[in-house]
PDB file of C-alpha atoms in Angstrom:
ATOM      1  CA  MET A   1      80.130 125.735  64.341  1.00 55.00           C
ATOM      2  CA  SER A   2      83.601 125.291  65.803  1.00 79.00           C
ATOM      3  CA  PHE A   3      85.863 123.326  65.241  1.00 87.00           C
ATOM      4  CA  VAL A   4      89.710 121.592  67.188  1.00 90.00           C
ATOM      5  CA  SER A   5      92.135 119.125  65.711  1.00 91.00           C
ATOM      6  CA  THR A   6      92.905 115.481  66.217  1.00 91.00           C
ATOM      7  CA  ASP A   7      95.347 116.142  68.961  1.00 90.00           C
ATOM      8  CA  ASP A   8      93.598 118.666  70.662  1.00 90.00           C
ATOM      9  CA  ALA A   9      90.377 116.141  70.692  1.00 89.00           C
ATOM     10  CA  ALA A  10      92.225 113.330  71.685  1.00 86.00           C
ATOM     11  CA  GLN A  11      94.039 115.569  74.488  1.00 85.00           C
ATOM     12  CA  GLN A  12      90.515 116.639  75.847  1.00 83.00           C
ATOM     13  CA  LEU A  13      88.654 113.034  75.873  1.00 82.00           C
ATOM     14  CA  GLY A  14      92.158 111.227  77.358  1.00 77.00           C
ATOM     15  CA  ILE A  15      92.601 109.165  74.309  1.00 83.00           C
ATOM     16  CA  THR A  16      94.951 108.851  71.326  1.00 86.00           C
ATOM     17  CA  PRO A  17      94.129 111.157  67.983  1.00 87.00           C
ATOM     18  CA  ARG A  18      94.120 107.657  66.080  1.00 86.00           C
ATOM     19  CA  ARG A  19      90.966 106.482  68.400  1.00 85.00           C
ATOM     20  CA  VAL A  20      89.454 110.073  67.699  1.00 89.00           C
ATOM     21  CA  VAL A  21      89.661 109.057  63.935  1.00 88.00           C
ATOM     22  CA  GLN A  22      88.286 106.015  64.722  1.00 84.00           C
ATOM     23  CA  LEU A  23      85.097 107.874  66.267  1.00 85.00           C
ATOM     24  CA  LEU A  24      84.881 110.171  63.574  1.00 86.00           C
ATOM     25  CA  ASN A  25      84.677 107.460  60.861  1.00 82.00           C
ATOM     26  CA  GLN A  26      82.095 105.717  63.368  1.00 77.00           C
ATOM     27  CA  ARG A  27      80.330 108.982  63.329  1.00 77.00           C
ATOM     28  CA  ALA A  28      80.553 109.098  67.689  1.00 78.00           C
ATOM     29  CA  LEU A  29      82.458 112.108  66.908  1.00 84.00           C
ATOM     30  CA  GLU A  30      81.513 114.976  64.236  1.00 82.00           C
ATOM     31  CA  GLY A  31      83.484 116.150  62.261  1.00 86.00           C
ATOM     32  CA  ARG A  32      84.524 117.975  58.895  1.00 85.00           C
ATOM     33  CA  ARG A  33      87.316 116.015  56.409  1.00 85.00           C
ATOM     34  CA  VAL A  34      90.005 118.478  55.288  1.00 85.00           C
ATOM     35  CA  GLN A  35      92.004 116.756  52.608  1.00 82.00           C
ATOM     36  CA  ARG A  36      93.935 114.238  54.506  1.00 82.00           C
ATOM     37  CA  ASP A  37      93.260 115.356  58.128  1.00 87.00           C
ATOM     38  CA  TRP A  38      90.306 115.790  60.143  1.00 91.00           C
ATOM     39  CA  LEU A  39      88.360 118.900  62.024  1.00 90.00           C
ATOM     40  CA  VAL A  40      86.422 117.612  64.778  1.00 90.00           C
ATOM     41  CA  SER A  41      83.499 119.702  66.332  1.00 84.00           C
ATOM     42  CA  ALA A  42      84.352 121.242  69.345  1.00 83.00           C
ATOM     43  CA  SER A  43      80.637 120.694  70.452  1.00 76.00           C
ATOM     44  CA  SER A  44      80.779 116.713  69.894  1.00 79.00           C
ATOM     45  CA  VAL A  45      83.853 116.791  72.131  1.00 85.00           C
ATOM     46  CA  ARG A  46      82.175 118.312  75.104  1.00 78.00           C
ATOM     47  CA  GLN A  47      79.359 116.055  74.795  1.00 71.00           C
ATOM     48  CA  ARG A  48      81.413 112.599  74.577  1.00 73.00           C
ATOM     49  CA  GLN A  49      83.286 114.357  77.737  1.00 70.00           C
ATOM     50  CA  ALA A  50      79.784 115.135  79.547  1.00 60.00           C
ATOM     51  CA  LEU A  51      78.901 111.759  78.706  1.00 59.00           C
ATOM     52  CA  SER A  52      81.923 109.967  79.867  1.00 60.00           C
ATOM     53  CA  SER A  53      82.595 111.949  82.877  1.00 51.00           C
ATOM     54  CA  SER A  54      78.892 112.028  84.452  1.00 48.00           C
ATOM     55  CA  ARG A  55      77.440 108.570  83.184  1.00 50.00           C
ATOM     56  CA  GLY A  56      79.969 106.347  83.880  1.00 53.00           C
ATOM     57  CA  ARG A  57      80.975 103.694  81.131  1.00 64.00           C
ATOM     58  CA  PRO A  58      78.800 103.702  77.905  1.00 71.00           C
ATOM     59  CA  MET A  59      75.345 102.150  77.851  1.00 85.00           C
ATOM     60  CA  ALA A  60      74.857  98.709  77.166  1.00 90.00           C
ATOM     61  CA  ALA A  61      73.387  97.951  73.419  1.00 93.00           C
ATOM     62  CA  HIS A  62      70.640  95.865  75.366  1.00 95.00           C
ATOM     63  CA  THR A  63      69.813  99.247  77.519  1.00 94.00           C
ATOM     64  CA  ALA A  64      69.940 101.089  74.298  1.00 95.00           C
ATOM     65  CA  ARG A  65      67.469  99.241  72.606  1.00 97.00           C
ATOM     66  CA  SER A  66      65.070  99.227  75.546  1.00 97.00           C
ATOM     67  CA  LEU A  67      64.971 102.852  75.452  1.00 97.00           C
ATOM     68  CA  VAL A  68      64.179 102.878  71.711  1.00 97.00           C
ATOM     69  CA  ASP A  69      61.340 100.612  72.324  1.00 97.00           C
ATOM     70  CA  ALA A  70      59.770 102.578  75.524  1.00 97.00           C
ATOM     71  CA  LEU A  71      59.938 105.939  74.018  1.00 96.00           C
ATOM     72  CA  ASP A  72      58.828 104.390  70.285  1.00 96.00           C
ATOM     73  CA  GLU A  73      55.615 102.546  71.691  1.00 96.00           C
ATOM     74  CA  ASN A  74      55.379 105.044  75.044  1.00 96.00           C
ATOM     75  CA  THR A  75      55.466 102.250  77.155  1.00 96.00           C
ATOM     76  CA  ALA A  76      56.537 102.328  80.748  1.00 94.00           C
ATOM     77  CA  LEU A  77      60.615 101.536  81.722  1.00 94.00           C
ATOM     78  CA  PRO A  78      61.993  99.885  84.956  1.00 93.00           C
ATOM     79  CA  ALA A  79      62.845 102.871  87.669  1.00 92.00           C
ATOM     80  CA  ARG A  80      66.596 103.148  86.509  1.00 90.00           C
ATOM     81  CA  ARG A  81      65.787 102.916  82.726  1.00 92.00           C
ATOM     82  CA  ALA A  82      62.965 105.462  83.218  1.00 93.00           C
ATOM     83  CA  GLU A  83      65.524 107.869  85.092  1.00 91.00           C
ATOM     84  CA  LEU A  84      67.699 107.926  82.065  1.00 89.00           C
ATOM     85  CA  LEU A  85      64.673 109.068  80.085  1.00 93.00           C
ATOM     86  CA  ARG A  86      63.658 112.004  82.736  1.00 91.00           C
ATOM     87  CA  THR A  87      67.303 112.825  83.530  1.00 89.00           C
ATOM     88  CA  ARG A  88      68.665 112.947  79.503  1.00 88.00           C
ATOM     89  CA  GLU A  89      67.759 115.924  76.975  1.00 89.00           C
ATOM     90  CA  ALA A  90      66.822 114.753  73.227  1.00 91.00           C
ATOM     91  CA  GLU A  91      70.978 115.717  72.410  1.00 87.00           C
ATOM     92  CA  LEU A  92      71.815 113.605  75.311  1.00 85.00           C
ATOM     93  CA  LEU A  93      69.888 110.941  75.087  1.00 91.00           C
ATOM     94  CA  ALA A  94      70.882 110.351  71.121  1.00 90.00           C
ATOM     95  CA  SER A  95      74.617 110.559  72.103  1.00 85.00           C
ATOM     96  CA  ALA A  96      73.802 107.728  74.713  1.00 87.00           C
ATOM     97  CA  ILE A  97      72.026 105.868  72.347  1.00 91.00           C
ATOM     98  CA  ALA A  98      74.249 106.173  69.460  1.00 88.00           C
ATOM     99  CA  HIS A  99      77.623 105.188  71.165  1.00 84.00           C
ATOM    100  CA  SER A 100      75.860 101.359  71.543  1.00 89.00           C
ATOM    101  CA  VAL A 101      76.049 101.534  67.612  1.00 89.00           C
ATOM    102  CA  ILE A 102      78.959 100.930  65.421  1.00 86.00           C
ATOM    103  CA  ILE A 103      78.873 102.233  61.622  1.00 85.00           C
ATOM    104  CA  ASP A 104      81.117 100.766  58.643  1.00 86.00           C
ATOM    105  CA  THR A 105      81.649 102.382  55.626  1.00 86.00           C
ATOM    106  CA  PHE A 106      82.402 101.308  52.240  1.00 90.00           C
ATOM    107  CA  ALA A 107      82.395 102.195  48.976  1.00 92.00           C
ATOM    108  CA  THR A 108      80.523 100.421  45.862  1.00 91.00           C
ATOM    109  CA  ARG A 109      79.493 100.312  42.428  1.00 89.00           C
ATOM    110  CA  ASP A 110      76.226  99.156  43.420  1.00 88.00           C
ATOM    111  CA  PRO A 111      74.286 101.193  46.414  1.00 90.00           C
ATOM    112  CA  GLN A 112      71.084  99.666  45.081  1.00 91.00           C
ATOM    113  CA  SER A 113      71.889  96.406  45.569  1.00 90.00           C
ATOM    114  CA  ALA A 114      73.322  97.428  49.163  1.00 92.00           C
ATOM    115  CA  SER A 115      70.210  99.425  49.863  1.00 92.00           C
ATOM    116  CA  ALA A 116      68.273  96.677  49.440  1.00 93.00           C
ATOM    117  CA  ARG A 117      69.917  94.514  52.149  1.00 93.00           C
ATOM    118  CA  LEU A 118      69.382  97.239  54.965  1.00 96.00           C
ATOM    119  CA  HIS A 119      66.638  98.549  57.400  1.00 96.00           C
ATOM    120  CA  LEU A 120      67.236 102.179  56.646  1.00 96.00           C
ATOM    121  CA  THR A 121      67.842 104.598  59.000  1.00 96.00           C
ATOM    122  CA  GLY A 122      68.996 108.246  59.872  1.00 93.00           C
ATOM    123  CA  GLU A 123      69.088 110.507  56.793  1.00 90.00           C
ATOM    124  CA  SER A 124      67.779 107.532  54.430  1.00 92.00           C
ATOM    125  CA  ALA A 125      64.412 107.132  56.563  1.00 93.00           C
ATOM    126  CA  LEU A 126      63.630 111.121  57.180  1.00 90.00           C
ATOM    127  CA  ASP A 127      60.468 110.409  55.730  1.00 88.00           C
ATOM    128  CA  ARG A 128      59.856 107.895  58.714  1.00 88.00           C
ATOM    129  CA  LEU A 129      59.982 110.974  61.026  1.00 84.00           C
ATOM    130  CA  THR A 130      57.511 113.580  59.815  1.00 70.00           C
ATOM    131  CA  SER A 131      54.853 114.119  57.220  1.00 50.00           C
ATOM    132  CA  LEU A 132      55.595 117.680  56.565  1.00 46.00           C
ATOM    133  CA  PRO A 133      55.797 118.699  52.766  1.00 43.00           C
ATOM    134  CA  GLY A 134      59.281 118.404  51.174  1.00 45.00           C
ATOM    135  CA  GLU A 135      61.030 117.545  54.765  1.00 47.00           C
ATOM    136  CA  ALA A 136      61.871 113.597  53.572  1.00 47.00           C
ATOM    137  CA  LEU A 137      64.148 115.141  51.144  1.00 45.00           C
ATOM    138  CA  ILE A 138      66.475 116.902  53.614  1.00 48.00           C
ATOM    139  CA  GLY A 139      68.909 113.587  53.316  1.00 46.00           C
ATOM    140  CA  THR A 140      71.787 113.492  51.345  1.00 47.00           C
ATOM    141  CA  ALA A 141      70.482 111.011  48.536  1.00 55.00           C
ATOM    142  CA  ARG A 142      73.445 109.668  47.408  1.00 75.00           C
ATOM    143  CA  GLU A 143      74.304 108.228  50.983  1.00 88.00           C
ATOM    144  CA  VAL A 144      72.764 104.889  52.164  1.00 93.00           C
ATOM    145  CA  HIS A 145      72.654 104.384  55.841  1.00 94.00           C
ATOM    146  CA  GLY A 146      71.220 101.312  57.194  1.00 96.00           C
ATOM    147  CA  TYR A 147      71.137  98.225  59.454  1.00 97.00           C
ATOM    148  CA  LEU A 148      72.026  94.606  58.500  1.00 94.00           C
ATOM    149  CA  GLN A 149      68.835  92.838  57.299  1.00 91.00           C
ATOM    150  CA  ASP A 150      68.629  89.307  57.502  1.00 87.00           C
ATOM    151  CA  THR A 151      72.734  88.660  56.397  1.00 89.00           C
ATOM    152  CA  SER A 152      76.153  89.018  57.893  1.00 91.00           C
ATOM    153  CA  LEU A 153      78.242  91.650  57.346  1.00 91.00           C
ATOM    154  CA  ASP A 154      80.372  89.583  55.774  1.00 93.00           C
ATOM    155  CA  ASP A 155      77.607  88.231  53.071  1.00 93.00           C
ATOM    156  CA  LEU A 156      76.523  92.067  52.733  1.00 93.00           C
ATOM    157  CA  ILE A 157      80.470  92.919  51.729  1.00 93.00           C
ATOM    158  CA  ASP A 158      80.506  90.080  48.702  1.00 92.00           C
ATOM    159  CA  ASP A 159      76.855  90.295  47.617  1.00 90.00           C
ATOM    160  CA  ALA A 160      76.778  94.200  47.433  1.00 90.00           C
ATOM    161  CA  MET A 161      80.552  94.558  46.345  1.00 92.00           C
ATOM    162  CA  LEU A 162      81.255  96.796  49.310  1.00 94.00           C
ATOM    163  CA  VAL A 163      85.040  97.835  49.746  1.00 92.00           C
ATOM    164  CA  ARG A 164      86.006  99.423  53.056  1.00 86.00           C
ATOM    165  CA  SER A 165      86.675 103.279  52.523  1.00 82.00           C
ATOM    166  CA  ASP A 166      86.489 106.407  54.525  1.00 72.00           C
ATOM    167  CA  GLU A 167      85.484 108.014  51.715  1.00 76.00           C
ATOM    168  CA  GLY A 168      82.522 105.512  50.735  1.00 84.00           C
ATOM    169  CA  THR A 169      78.528 106.631  50.677  1.00 89.00           C
ATOM    170  CA  ILE A 170      77.167 102.984  52.243  1.00 92.00           C
ATOM    171  CA  HIS A 171      77.471 103.412  56.083  1.00 91.00           C
ATOM    172  CA  VAL A 172      76.012  99.986  57.727  1.00 93.00           C
ATOM    173  CA  TYR A 173      75.128 100.204  61.632  1.00 94.00           C
ATOM    174  CA  ARG A 174      74.970  97.608  63.774  1.00 92.00           C
ATOM    175  CA  PHE A 175      74.734  97.295  67.851  1.00 94.00           C
ATOM    176  CA  ARG A 176      77.711  96.560  69.822  1.00 87.00           C
ATOM    177  CA  ASP A 177      76.156  93.062  70.144  1.00 92.00           C
ATOM    178  CA  ASP A 178      75.016  92.562  66.459  1.00 92.00           C
ATOM    179  CA  GLU A 179      71.221  92.278  67.796  1.00 94.00           C
ATOM    180  CA  PHE A 180      68.608  93.987  65.840  1.00 96.00           C
ATOM    181  CA  PRO A 181      65.331  92.735  67.054  1.00 96.00           C
ATOM    182  CA  TRP A 182      62.925  94.904  64.400  1.00 97.00           C
ATOM    183  CA  THR A 183      61.433  94.098  61.275  1.00 95.00           C
ATOM    184  CA  GLU A 184      62.304  97.591  60.199  1.00 95.00           C
ATOM    185  CA  ALA A 185      64.249 100.574  62.049  1.00 96.00           C
ATOM    186  CA  PRO A 186      61.928 102.062  64.467  1.00 96.00           C
ATOM    187  CA  ALA A 187      61.233 105.807  64.084  1.00 96.00           C
ATOM    188  CA  THR A 188      62.691 106.839  67.511  1.00 97.00           C
ATOM    189  CA  LEU A 189      66.393 104.763  66.235  1.00 97.00           C
ATOM    190  CA  ILE A 190      66.282 106.492  62.955  1.00 96.00           C
ATOM    191  CA  ALA A 191      65.906 109.817  64.814  1.00 95.00           C
ATOM    192  CA  VAL A 192      69.057 108.677  66.692  1.00 94.00           C
ATOM    193  CA  ASP A 193      70.646 107.867  63.843  1.00 93.00           C
ATOM    194  CA  ALA A 194      69.908 111.369  62.356  1.00 91.00           C
ATOM    195  CA  ALA A 195      70.772 112.972  65.209  1.00 88.00           C
ATOM    196  CA  ARG A 196      74.363 111.792  64.742  1.00 84.00           C
ATOM    197  CA  SER A 197      74.683 113.175  60.837  1.00 82.00           C
ATOM    198  CA  THR A 198      77.302 115.695  59.781  1.00 73.00           C
ATOM    199  CA  SER A 199      74.558 117.518  57.845  1.00 78.00           C
ATOM    200  CA  SER A 200      73.007 120.436  60.311  1.00 79.00           C
ATOM    201  CA  ARG A 201      69.676 120.084  58.833  1.00 86.00           C
ATOM    202  CA  VAL A 202      69.462 116.236  59.361  1.00 87.00           C
ATOM    203  CA  ARG A 203      71.090 116.831  62.498  1.00 84.00           C
ATOM    204  CA  ALA A 204      68.262 118.987  63.267  1.00 88.00           C
ATOM    205  CA  ALA A 205      65.257 116.905  62.101  1.00 91.00           C
ATOM    206  CA  GLY A 206      66.370 114.022  64.237  1.00 92.00           C
ATOM    207  CA  LEU A 207      66.804 115.847  67.596  1.00 91.00           C
ATOM    208  CA  ASP A 208      63.334 117.497  67.233  1.00 93.00           C
ATOM    209  CA  ALA A 209      61.560 114.366  66.239  1.00 95.00           C
ATOM    210  CA  LEU A 210      63.609 112.617  69.472  1.00 95.00           C
ATOM    211  CA  ASP A 211      62.548 115.404  72.021  1.00 95.00           C
ATOM    212  CA  ARG A 212      58.637 115.217  70.791  1.00 95.00           C
ATOM    213  CA  THR A 213      58.937 111.591  71.279  1.00 96.00           C
ATOM    214  CA  ARG A 214      60.704 112.021  74.543  1.00 95.00           C
ATOM    215  CA  THR A 215      58.125 114.844  75.611  1.00 95.00           C
ATOM    216  CA  ARG A 216      54.993 112.573  74.863  1.00 95.00           C
ATOM    217  CA  TRP A 217      56.398 109.581  76.830  1.00 96.00           C
ATOM    218  CA  LEU A 218      57.406 111.830  79.751  1.00 95.00           C
ATOM    219  CA  ALA A 219      53.678 113.473  79.830  1.00 94.00           C
ATOM    220  CA  GLY A 220      52.664 109.675  80.020  1.00 92.00           C
ATOM    221  CA  HIS A 221      54.966 108.299  82.567  1.00 91.00           C
ATOM    222  CA  THR A 222      56.033 111.191  84.859  1.00 78.00           C
ATOM    223  CA  SER A 223      53.730 111.268  88.182  1.00 67.00           C
TER     224      SER A 223
END
């Protein structure tokens, strides 16, 4: 994997270096922390460029959820939204949906308390994506990834004693409109969130699951 500096990424994307760091912390860009600096994945910069230049403004949260539902339940979509699934390969589709989700990262001395208040996703729920022996162990067990479960972010911070930290291991996901209509994270959403992981194995597992789901949907909804 090749990397660029935050300054180079900012120049390519037409944003500030500070905004690049924000996107890295939200996992909207992939990168690697080296002491106090970041190295940004060149491929994730190109992916964001392609999404911005060819697809217009970022996908709305309600649109992203409708795509997740359609893929997860193999149901039909209105023509314009169906076209999104037909024209985007798994990697670009994952990136588009992920842009409607914000991630806040925290440190805590009580990760189990935080985990119990979240709908697990991404690498914390890989067992939902595959039945292959050992595959569920791909993720980083010490980290927790999940959406708020019947609680507010402020209450979670208080109850689980969370402290905002770029080096934290608790990653709280939320759609930009703060809506989460499911009783648990759908498998398709888990795949999307795994696909934004900095771990190549977790990312590959997410993209593979999303590609399988998209292929199934196309087979049933392409005339």
